[in-house]
Coordinates of C-alpha atoms and ligand atoms in Angstrom, one line a residue:
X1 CA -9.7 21.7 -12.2
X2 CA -12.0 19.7 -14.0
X3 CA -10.1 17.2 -15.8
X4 CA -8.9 13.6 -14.8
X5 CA -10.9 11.2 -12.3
X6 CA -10.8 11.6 -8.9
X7 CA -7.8 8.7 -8.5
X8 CA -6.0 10.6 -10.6
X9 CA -6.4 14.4 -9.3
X10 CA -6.5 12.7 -5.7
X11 CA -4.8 11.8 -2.9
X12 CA -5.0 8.2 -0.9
X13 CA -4.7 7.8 2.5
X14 CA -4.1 4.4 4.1
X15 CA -6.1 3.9 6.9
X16 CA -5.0 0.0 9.2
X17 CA -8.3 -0.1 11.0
X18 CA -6.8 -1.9 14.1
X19 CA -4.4 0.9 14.8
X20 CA -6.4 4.1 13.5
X21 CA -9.2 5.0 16.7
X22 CA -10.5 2.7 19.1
X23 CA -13.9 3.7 20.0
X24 CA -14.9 1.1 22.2
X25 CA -12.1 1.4 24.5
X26 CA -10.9 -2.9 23.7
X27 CA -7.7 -1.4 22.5
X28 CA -8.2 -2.8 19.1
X29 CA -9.5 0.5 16.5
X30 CA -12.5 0.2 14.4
X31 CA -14.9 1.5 12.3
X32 CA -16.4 4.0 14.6
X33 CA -13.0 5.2 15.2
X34 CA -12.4 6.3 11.2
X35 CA -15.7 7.7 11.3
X36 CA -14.9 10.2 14.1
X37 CA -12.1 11.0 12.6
X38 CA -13.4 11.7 9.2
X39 CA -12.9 15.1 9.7
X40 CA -9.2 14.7 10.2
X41 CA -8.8 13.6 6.8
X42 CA -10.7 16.4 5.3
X43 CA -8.5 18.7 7.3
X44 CA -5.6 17.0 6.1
X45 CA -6.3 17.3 2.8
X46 CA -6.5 14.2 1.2
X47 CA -9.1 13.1 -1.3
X48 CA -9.5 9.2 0.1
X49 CA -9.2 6.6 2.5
X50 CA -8.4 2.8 1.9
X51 CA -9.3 0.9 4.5
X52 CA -7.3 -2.5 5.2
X53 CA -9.6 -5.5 5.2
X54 CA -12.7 -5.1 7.3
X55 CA -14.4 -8.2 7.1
X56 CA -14.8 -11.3 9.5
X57 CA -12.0 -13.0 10.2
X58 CA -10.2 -15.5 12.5
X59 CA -7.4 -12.5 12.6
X60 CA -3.9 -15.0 11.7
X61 CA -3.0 -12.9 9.5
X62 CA -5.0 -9.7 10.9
X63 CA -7.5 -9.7 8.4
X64 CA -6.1 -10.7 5.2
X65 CA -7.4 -14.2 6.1
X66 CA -11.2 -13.5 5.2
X67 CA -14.0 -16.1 6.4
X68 CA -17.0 -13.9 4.7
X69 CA -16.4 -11.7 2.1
X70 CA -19.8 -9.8 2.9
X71 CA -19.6 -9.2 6.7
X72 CA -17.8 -6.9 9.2
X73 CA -15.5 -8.2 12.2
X74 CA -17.5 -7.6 15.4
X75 CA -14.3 -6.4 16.0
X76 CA -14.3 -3.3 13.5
X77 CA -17.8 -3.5 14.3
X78 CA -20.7 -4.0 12.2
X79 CA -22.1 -3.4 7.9
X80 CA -24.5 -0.9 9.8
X81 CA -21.2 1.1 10.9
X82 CA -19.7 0.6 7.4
X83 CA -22.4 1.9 5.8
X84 CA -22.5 4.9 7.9
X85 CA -19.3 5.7 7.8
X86 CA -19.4 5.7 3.9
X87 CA -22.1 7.8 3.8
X88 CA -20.1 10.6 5.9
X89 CA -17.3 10.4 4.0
X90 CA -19.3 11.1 0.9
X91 CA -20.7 13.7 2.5
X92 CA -17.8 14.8 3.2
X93 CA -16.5 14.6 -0.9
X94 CA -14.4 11.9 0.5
X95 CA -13.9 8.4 -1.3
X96 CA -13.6 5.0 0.5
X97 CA -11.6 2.3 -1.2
X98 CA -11.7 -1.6 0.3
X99 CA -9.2 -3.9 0.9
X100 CA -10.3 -6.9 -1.4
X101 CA -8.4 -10.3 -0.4
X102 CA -9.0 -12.4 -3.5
X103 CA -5.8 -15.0 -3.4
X104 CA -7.0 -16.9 -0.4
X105 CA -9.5 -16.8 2.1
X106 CA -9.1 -17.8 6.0
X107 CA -9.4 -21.9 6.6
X108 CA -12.5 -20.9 8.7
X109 CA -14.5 -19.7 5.2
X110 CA -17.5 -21.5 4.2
X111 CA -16.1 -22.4 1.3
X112 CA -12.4 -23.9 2.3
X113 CA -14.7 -26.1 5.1
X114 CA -16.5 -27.4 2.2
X115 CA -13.4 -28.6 0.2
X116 CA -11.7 -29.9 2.4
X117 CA -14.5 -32.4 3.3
X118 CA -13.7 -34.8 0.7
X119 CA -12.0 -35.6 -2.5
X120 CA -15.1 -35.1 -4.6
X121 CA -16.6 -32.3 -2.9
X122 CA -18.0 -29.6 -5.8
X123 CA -15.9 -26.9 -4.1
X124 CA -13.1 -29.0 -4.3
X125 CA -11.5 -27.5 -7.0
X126 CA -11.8 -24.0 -5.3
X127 CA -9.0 -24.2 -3.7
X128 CA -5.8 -26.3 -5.1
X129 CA -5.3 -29.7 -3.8
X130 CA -2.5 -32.0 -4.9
X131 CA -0.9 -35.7 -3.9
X132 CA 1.8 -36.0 -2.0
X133 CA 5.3 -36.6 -4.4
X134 CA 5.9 -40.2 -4.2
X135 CA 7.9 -39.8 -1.3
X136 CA 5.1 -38.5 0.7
X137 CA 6.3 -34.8 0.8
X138 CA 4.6 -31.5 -0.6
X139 CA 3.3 -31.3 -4.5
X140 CA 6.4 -28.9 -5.2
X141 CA 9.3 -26.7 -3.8
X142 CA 6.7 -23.8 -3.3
X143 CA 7.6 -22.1 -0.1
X144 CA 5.2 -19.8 2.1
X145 CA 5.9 -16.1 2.0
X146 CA 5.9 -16.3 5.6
X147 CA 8.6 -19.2 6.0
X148 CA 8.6 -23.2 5.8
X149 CA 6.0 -24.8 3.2
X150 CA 4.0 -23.8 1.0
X151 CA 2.2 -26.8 1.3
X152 CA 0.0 -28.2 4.2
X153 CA -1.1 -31.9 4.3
X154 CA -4.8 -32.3 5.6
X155 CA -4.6 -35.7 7.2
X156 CA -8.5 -35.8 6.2
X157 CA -7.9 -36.5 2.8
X158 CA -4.6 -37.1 2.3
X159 CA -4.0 -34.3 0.0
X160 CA -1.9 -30.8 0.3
X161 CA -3.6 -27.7 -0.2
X162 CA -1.4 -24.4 -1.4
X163 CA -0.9 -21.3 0.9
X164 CA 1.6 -18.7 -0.6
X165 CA 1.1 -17.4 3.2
X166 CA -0.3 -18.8 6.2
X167 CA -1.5 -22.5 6.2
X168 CA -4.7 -20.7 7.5
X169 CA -4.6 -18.6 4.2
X170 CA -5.5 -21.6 1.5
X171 CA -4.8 -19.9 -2.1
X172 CA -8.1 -19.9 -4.3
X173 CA -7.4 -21.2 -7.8
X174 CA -8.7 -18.9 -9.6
X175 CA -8.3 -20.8 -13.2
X176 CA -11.4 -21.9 -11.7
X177 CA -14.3 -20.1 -13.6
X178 CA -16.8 -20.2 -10.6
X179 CA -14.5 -18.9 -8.0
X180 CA -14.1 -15.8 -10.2
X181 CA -17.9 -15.4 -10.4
X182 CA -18.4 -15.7 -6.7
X183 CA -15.5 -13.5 -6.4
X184 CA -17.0 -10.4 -8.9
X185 CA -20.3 -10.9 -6.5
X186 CA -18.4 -10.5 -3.8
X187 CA -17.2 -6.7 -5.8
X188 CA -20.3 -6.2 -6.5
X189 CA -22.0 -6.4 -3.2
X190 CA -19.3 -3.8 -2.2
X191 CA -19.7 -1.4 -5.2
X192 CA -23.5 -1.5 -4.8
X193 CA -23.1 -0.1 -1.5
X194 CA -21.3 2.3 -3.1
X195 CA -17.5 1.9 -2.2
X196 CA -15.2 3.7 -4.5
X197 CA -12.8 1.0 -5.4
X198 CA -10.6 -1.8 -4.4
X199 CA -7.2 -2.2 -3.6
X200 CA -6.4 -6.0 -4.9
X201 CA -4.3 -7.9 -2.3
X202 CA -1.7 -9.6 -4.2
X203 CA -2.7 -9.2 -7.6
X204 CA 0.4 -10.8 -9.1
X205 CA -0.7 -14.3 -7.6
X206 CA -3.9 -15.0 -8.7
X207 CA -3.1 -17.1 -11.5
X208 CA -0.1 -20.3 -10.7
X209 CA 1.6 -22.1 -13.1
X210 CA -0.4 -24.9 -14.9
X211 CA 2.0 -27.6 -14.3
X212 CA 3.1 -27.3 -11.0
X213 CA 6.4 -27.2 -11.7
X214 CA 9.4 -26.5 -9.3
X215 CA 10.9 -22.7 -8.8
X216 CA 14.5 -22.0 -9.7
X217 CA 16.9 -21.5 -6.7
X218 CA 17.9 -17.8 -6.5
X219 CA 21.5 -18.2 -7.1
X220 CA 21.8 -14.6 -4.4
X221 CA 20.2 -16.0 -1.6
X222 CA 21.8 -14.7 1.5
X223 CA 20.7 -16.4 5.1
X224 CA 19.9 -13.2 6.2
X225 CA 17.0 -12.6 3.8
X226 CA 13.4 -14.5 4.4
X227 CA 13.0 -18.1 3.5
X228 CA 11.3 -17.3 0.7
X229 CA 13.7 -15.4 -1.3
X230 CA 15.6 -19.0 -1.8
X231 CA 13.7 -19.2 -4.7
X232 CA 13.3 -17.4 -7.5
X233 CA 9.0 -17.2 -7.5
X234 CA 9.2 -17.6 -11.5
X235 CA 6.4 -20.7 -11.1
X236 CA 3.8 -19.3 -8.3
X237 CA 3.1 -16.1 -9.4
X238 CA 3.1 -13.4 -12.4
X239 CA 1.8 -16.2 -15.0
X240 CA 0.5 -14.2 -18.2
X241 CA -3.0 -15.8 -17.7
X242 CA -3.2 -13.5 -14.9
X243 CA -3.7 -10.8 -17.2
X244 CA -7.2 -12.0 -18.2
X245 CA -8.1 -12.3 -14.3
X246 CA -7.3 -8.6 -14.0
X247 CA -9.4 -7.5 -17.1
X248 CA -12.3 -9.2 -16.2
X249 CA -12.1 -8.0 -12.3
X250 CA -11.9 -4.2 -14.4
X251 CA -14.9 -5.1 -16.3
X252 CA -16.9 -5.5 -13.1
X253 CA -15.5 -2.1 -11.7
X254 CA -16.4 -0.2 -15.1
X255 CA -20.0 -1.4 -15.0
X256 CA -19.8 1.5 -12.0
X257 CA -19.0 4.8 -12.5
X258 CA -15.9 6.6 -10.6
X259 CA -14.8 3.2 -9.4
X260 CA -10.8 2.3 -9.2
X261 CA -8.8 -0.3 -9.3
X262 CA -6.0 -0.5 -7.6
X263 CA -3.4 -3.9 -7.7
X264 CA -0.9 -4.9 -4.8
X265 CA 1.7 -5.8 -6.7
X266 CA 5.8 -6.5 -5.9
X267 CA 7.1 -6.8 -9.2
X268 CA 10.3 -5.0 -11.4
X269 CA 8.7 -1.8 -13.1
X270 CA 9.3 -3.6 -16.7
X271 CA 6.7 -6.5 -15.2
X272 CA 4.7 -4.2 -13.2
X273 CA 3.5 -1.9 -15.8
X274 CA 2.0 -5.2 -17.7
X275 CA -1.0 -4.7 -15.2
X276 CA -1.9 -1.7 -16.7
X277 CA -3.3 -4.3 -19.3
X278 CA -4.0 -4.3 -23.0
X279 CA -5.2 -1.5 -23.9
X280 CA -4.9 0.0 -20.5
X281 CA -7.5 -2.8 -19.7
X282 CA -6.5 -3.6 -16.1
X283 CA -5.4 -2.0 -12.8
X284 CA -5.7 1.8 -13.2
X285 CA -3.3 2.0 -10.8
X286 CA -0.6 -1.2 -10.1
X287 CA 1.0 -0.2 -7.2
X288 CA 4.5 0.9 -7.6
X289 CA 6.4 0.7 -4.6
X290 CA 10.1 1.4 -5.8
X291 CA 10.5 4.1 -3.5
X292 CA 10.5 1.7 -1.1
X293 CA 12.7 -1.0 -2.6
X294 CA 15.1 1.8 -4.0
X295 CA 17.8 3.0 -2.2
X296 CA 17.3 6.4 -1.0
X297 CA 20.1 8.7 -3.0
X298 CA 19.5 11.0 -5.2
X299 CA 21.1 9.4 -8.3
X300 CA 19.4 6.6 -8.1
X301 CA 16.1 7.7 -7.3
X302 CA 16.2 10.2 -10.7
X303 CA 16.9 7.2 -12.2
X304 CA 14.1 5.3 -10.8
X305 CA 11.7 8.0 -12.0
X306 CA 13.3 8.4 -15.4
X307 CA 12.8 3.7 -16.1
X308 CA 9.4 4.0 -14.9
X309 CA 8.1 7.4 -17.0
X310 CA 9.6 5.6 -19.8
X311 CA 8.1 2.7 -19.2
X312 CA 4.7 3.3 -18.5
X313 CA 2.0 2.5 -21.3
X314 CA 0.1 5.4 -23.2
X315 CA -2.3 6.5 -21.1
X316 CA -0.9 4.4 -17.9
X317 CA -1.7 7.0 -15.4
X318 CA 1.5 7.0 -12.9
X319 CA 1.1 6.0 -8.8
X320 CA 3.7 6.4 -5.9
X321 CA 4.3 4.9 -2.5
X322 CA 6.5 5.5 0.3
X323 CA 5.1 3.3 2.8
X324 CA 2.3 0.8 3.9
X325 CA 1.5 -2.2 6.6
X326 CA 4.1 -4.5 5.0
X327 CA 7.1 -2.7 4.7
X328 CA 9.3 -0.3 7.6
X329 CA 8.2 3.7 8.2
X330 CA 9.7 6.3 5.9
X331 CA 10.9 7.9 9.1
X332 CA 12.7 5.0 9.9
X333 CA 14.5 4.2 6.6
X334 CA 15.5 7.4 6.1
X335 CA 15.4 9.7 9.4
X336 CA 13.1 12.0 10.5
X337 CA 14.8 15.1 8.8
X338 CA 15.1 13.3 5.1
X339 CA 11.1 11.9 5.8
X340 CA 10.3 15.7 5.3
X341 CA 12.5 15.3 1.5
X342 CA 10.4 11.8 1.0
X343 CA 6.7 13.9 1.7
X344 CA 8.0 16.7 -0.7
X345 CA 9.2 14.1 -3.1
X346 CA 5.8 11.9 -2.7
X347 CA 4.0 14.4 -3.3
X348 CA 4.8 16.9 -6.5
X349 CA 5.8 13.6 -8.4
X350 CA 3.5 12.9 -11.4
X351 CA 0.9 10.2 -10.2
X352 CA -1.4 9.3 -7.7
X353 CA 0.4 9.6 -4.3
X354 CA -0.7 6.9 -1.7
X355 CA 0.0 8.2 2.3
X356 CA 0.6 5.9 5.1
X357 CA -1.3 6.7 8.1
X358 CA 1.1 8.1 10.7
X359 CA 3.5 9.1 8.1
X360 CA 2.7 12.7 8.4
X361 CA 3.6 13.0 12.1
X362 CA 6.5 10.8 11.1
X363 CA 6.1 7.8 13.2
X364 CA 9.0 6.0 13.0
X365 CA 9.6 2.5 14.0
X366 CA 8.5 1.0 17.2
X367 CA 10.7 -1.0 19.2
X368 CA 8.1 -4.3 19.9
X369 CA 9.4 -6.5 22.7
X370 CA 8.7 -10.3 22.1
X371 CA 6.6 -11.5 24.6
X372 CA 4.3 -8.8 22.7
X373 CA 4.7 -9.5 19.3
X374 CA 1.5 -10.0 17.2
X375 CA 2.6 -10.2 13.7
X376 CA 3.1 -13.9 12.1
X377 CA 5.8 -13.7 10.2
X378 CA 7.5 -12.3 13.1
X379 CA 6.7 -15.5 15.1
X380 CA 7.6 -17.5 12.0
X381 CA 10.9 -16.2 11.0
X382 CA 12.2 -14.1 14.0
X383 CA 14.6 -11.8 14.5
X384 CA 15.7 -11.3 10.9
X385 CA 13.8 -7.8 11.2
X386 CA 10.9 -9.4 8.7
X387 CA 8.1 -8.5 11.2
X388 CA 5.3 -5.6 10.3
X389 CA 4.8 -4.8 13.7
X390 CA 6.7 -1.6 14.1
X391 CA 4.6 -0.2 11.3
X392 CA 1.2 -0.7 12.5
X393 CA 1.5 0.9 15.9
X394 CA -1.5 2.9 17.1
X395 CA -1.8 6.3 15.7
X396 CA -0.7 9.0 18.3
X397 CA -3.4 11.8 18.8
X398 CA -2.7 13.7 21.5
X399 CA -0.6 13.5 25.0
X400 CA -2.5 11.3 27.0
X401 CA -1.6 8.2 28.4
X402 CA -2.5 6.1 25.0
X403 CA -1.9 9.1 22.8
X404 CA -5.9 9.3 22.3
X405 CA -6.3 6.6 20.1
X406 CA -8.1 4.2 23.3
X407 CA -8.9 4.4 26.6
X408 CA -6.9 1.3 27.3
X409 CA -3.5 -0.6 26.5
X410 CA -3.2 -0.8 22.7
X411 CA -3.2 -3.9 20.6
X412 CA 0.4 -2.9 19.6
X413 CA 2.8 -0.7 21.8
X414 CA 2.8 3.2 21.1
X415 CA 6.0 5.4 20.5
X416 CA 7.7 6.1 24.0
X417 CA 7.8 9.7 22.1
X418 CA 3.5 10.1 21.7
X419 CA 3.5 13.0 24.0
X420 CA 5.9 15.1 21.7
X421 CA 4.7 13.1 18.1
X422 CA 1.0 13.0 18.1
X423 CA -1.3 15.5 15.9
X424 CA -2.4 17.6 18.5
X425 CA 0.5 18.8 19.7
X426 CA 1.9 19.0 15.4
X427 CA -0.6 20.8 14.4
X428 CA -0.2 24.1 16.2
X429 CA 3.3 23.8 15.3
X430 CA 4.0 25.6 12.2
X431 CA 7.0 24.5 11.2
X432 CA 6.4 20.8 11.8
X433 CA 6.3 17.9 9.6
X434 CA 2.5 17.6 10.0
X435 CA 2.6 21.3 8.5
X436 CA 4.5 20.6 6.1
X437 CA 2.0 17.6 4.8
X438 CA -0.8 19.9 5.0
X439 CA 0.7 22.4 3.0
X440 CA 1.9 20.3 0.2
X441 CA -1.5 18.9 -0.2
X442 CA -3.0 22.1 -0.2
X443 CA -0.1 23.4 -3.0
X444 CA -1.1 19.7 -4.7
X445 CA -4.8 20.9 -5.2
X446 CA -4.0 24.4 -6.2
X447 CA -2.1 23.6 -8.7
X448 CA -2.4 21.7 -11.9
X449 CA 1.0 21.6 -12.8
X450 CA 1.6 19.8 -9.8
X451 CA -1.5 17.2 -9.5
X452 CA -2.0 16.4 -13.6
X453 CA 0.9 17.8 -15.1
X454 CA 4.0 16.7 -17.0
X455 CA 7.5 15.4 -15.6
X456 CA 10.6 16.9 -16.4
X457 CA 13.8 16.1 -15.0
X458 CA 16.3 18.8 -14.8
X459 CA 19.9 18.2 -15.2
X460 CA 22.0 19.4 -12.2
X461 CA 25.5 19.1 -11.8
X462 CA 25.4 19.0 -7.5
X463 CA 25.5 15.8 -6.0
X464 CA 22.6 14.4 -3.8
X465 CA 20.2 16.9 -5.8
X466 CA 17.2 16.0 -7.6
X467 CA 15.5 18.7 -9.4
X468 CA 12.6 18.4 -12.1
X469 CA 9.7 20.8 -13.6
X470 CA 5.6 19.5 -13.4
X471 CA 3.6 21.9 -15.7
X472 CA 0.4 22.3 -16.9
X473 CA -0.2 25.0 -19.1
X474 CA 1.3 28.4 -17.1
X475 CA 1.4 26.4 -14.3
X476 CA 4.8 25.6 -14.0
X477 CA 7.0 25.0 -11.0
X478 CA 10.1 23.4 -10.0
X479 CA 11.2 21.1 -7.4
X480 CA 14.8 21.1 -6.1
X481 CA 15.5 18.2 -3.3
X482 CA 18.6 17.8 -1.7
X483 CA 19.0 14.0 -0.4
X484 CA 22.2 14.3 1.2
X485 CA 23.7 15.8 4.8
X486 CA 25.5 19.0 2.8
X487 CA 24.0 22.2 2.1
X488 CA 23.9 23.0 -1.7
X489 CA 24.0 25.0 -4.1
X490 CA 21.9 24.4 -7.2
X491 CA 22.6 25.7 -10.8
X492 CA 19.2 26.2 -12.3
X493 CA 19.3 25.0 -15.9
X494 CA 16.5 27.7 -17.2
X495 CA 17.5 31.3 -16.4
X496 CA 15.2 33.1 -18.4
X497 CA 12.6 33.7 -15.5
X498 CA 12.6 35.1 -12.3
X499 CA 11.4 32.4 -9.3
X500 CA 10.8 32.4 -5.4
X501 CA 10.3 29.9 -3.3
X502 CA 6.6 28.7 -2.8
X503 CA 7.8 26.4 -0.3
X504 CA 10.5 24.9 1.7
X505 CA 10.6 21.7 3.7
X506 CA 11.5 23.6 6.7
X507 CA 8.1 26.2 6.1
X508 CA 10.9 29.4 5.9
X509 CA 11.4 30.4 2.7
X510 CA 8.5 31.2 1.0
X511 CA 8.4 34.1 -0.8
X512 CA 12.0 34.6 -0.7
X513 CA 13.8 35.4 -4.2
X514 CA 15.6 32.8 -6.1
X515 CA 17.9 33.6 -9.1
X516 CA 19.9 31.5 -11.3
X517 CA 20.8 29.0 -8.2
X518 CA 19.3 28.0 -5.4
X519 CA 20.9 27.3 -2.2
X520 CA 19.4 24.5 0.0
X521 CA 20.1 23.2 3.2
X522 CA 21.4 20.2 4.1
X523 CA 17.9 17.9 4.0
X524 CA 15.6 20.6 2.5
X525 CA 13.8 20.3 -0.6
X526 CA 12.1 23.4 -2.4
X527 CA 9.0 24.0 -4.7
X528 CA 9.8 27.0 -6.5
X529 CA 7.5 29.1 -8.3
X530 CA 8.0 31.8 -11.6
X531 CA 6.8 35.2 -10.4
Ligands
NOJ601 C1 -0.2 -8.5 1.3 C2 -0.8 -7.7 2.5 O1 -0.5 -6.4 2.4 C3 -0.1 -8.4 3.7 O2 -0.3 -7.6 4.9 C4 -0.6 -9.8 3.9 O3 0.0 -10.4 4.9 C5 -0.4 -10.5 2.6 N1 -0.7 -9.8 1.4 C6 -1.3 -11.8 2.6 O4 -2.6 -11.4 2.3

């Protein structure tokens, strides 16, 4: 297949450096660890790794609190091991993406110490200082994404700085024409090294209103739901001027070849698909993360698919996620046998497919007890089942005692189950989730319908069943899912050809002759292919 860039025929595989391999047995994973596991990735089939950030950093918000853009952690190890590691992956035909942090950086940068040192400081204005309100409180009603203030008074000068997270996570202001240019030099020293693209942290905040002014309450706040949802964030983020930030940032990618951009970004699909820019002149790929925030039946998931086809911009290349650092497993939303639907579903949608590490052995969510929690916003706001913890547990390898990803106690409790879930054990199993992941990526690259070609959603009449076409030329094949608990049987709108089963979600069928209808299992989905 020659067609499309890599980002688009590919496959991205999140990697969360601090629970992927430990190499130097400190129970934390590193650099050294992805390295020797490059060959895991090749194996699995995916096209490209994104790391989560790498760079030194005091750790309060476990990395996305960056003290210097241009360095490793000691803790991930060392630019030396970066380098290397790049180079094997290339070597390898596989592509690295970074985690770039531009919103904030940790209090402990360079730059924060230096504006914080006095009112006329010239890197003042890097970061966004404001007076108290007149009755000594915070600037505004901004809140912190991870509970209480968005605001933090610094006794030295008597100002607040902003942090939409972490008071150790000062917001740069990017309106702010020298921030932007030390920020591009920070792409650049990346890309000249020869990184493959960025994933933007937060893209959607970069730019905050001019004036300050207050956020809305959100009329549906429940006390159940995170601090921050009391407000609707109508002021602090998503401001149109963002749009030129996001440009400009794509103007430094395209002076690379083969580079992508890809933007974090929580937004409605209506807002989201704005970052595809003018003129497709932004993120190539702006996050979409509905699966996630959709509820997981099968009407409205068709729907979900239908609103954001429709509403993607000529030449807006589509991208879907089912999981990631922030937000609870797959497995654990929506049980290990459905997960197996979700990795079918993932991947033979049209669009870039992002992976969660762990996802294909199904890791589901780990129980973390308190005393061992690491996560802030667990610490912040707990017990309200906020905390990211029970995502990022170490990746289980094998049987031994710490499931082969360290020598010692992990960072982050491992699945009481590692001796049964882990990849050794998964992949001699041929009928096991991890199978099943291998196979669809393989199907993925053999077949252009599936990787570059179009959407169609079929009309069926059974409930819980979501059926649509990809097709590329003669390469056509359909995909029946059945969402729900009851086996099914599915009317086929086209009759006119004969099909069979390229693949089933439980690694039977294939091969087996399908007519006008075909019957699924409760939790099975189907690729089916004309013969
Ligand atoms: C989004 C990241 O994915 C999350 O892990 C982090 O806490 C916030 N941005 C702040 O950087």
């Amino acid at each position: 297949m020659s067609d499309g860039s890599w980002w688009k025929r590919g496959v991205i595989y999140q990697v969360y450096p601090r629970s992927f391999q430990d190499s130097n047995d400190d129970g934390i994973g590193d650099l050294e660890g992805v390295r020797r596991r490059l060959d895991y990735f090749v194996w699995l089939g995916v096209d490209a790794i994104w790391l989560s950030p790498i760079f030194v950093s005091p750790m309060a918000d476990f990395g996305y609190d960056v003290a210097d853009y241009q360095a490793v952690d000691p803790i991930f190890g060392s630019l030396a091991d970066f380098d290397r590691l790049l180079a094997q992956a290339h070597a390898r035909g596989l592509r690295v993406v970074l985690d770039f942090v531009p919103n904030h950086t940790s209090i402990e940068h360079e730059w924060f110490r230096e504006s914080r040192a006095c009112r006329d400081n010239p890197k003042r204005d890097w970061y966004i200082w404001r007076d108290p309100a007149p009755d000594g409180g915070p600037p505004n009603n901004w809140l912190s994404n991870f509970g209480g203030p968005g605001w933090t008074r610094d006794s030295l000068t008597g100002q607040y700085y902003y942090h939409a997270f972490l008071p150790q996570q000062p917001d740069l202001n990017w309106r702010n024409p020298l921030v932007r240019e030390a920020m591009f030099d920070v792409l650049r020293f990346w890309l000249d090294r020869g990184v493959d693209g960025f994933r933007v942290d937060v893209l959607w905040h970069l730019i905050k209103d001019e004036w300050f002014r207050d956020n809305p309450p959100n009329l549906g706040y429940d006390a159940h739901q995170a601090e921050i949802q009391r407000h609707l964030q109508v002021h602090s983020a998503d401001q149109p001027e963002v749009h030129e930030v996001v440009a400009q940032m794509r103007g430094v990618i395209d002076a690379y070849p083969e580079r992508v951009l890809i933007g974090e970004i929580y937004l409605p699909i209506e807002r989201l698909v704005a970052y595809y820019g003018r003129d497709l002149s932004g993120a190539h790929l702006p996050f979409n993360f509905q699966l996630i925030q959709t509820a997981w039946n099968a009407h409205e998931i068709a729907a979900l698919i239908r609103d954001y086809e429709e509403a993607l911009p000529d030449g807006g290349w589509p991208n879907w996620v089912l999981g990631n650092h922030d937000q609870p497993r797959i497995g654990a939303r929506v049980g290990k046998r459905q997960a197996r639907v979700a990795a079918m579903l993932l991947l033979t949608l049209r669009g870039t497919p992002t992976l969660y590490y762990g996802d294909e052995i199904c890791l589901c969510k780990v129980d973390v007890p308190p005393e061992q929690v690491q996560d802030p916003w667990e610490k912040n706001e707990p017990g309200r089942g906020l905390g990211r913890d029970p995502e990022r547990t170490p990746m289980q390898w094998d049987a031994s005692a710490f499931a082969g990803f360290s020598a010692r106690a992990p960072w982050l409790p491992l699945d009481p189950d590692h001796e049964r879930c882990n990849v050794a054990r998964l992949s001699e199993d041929q009928g096991s989730i991890l199978t099943l992941y291998r196979r669809l990526l393989v199907a993925r690259r053999a077949h252009a319908g599936l990787c570059l070609g179009d959407y169609a959603q079929l009309a069926v009449a059974e409930p819980d069943v979501i059926a649509y076409e990809r097709a590329r030329g003669a390469d056509r094949l359909i995909v029946v899912l059945n969402l729900g608990r009851e086996p099914r049987e599915v009317h086929l709108p086209q009759t006119d050809d004969r099909r069979s089963v390229m693949l089933s979600t439980f690694l039977d069928r294939e091969g087996e002759p399908v007519g006008r209808s075909v019957s699924l299992r409760a939790d099975e989905g189907v690729i089916l292919r004309y013969c």
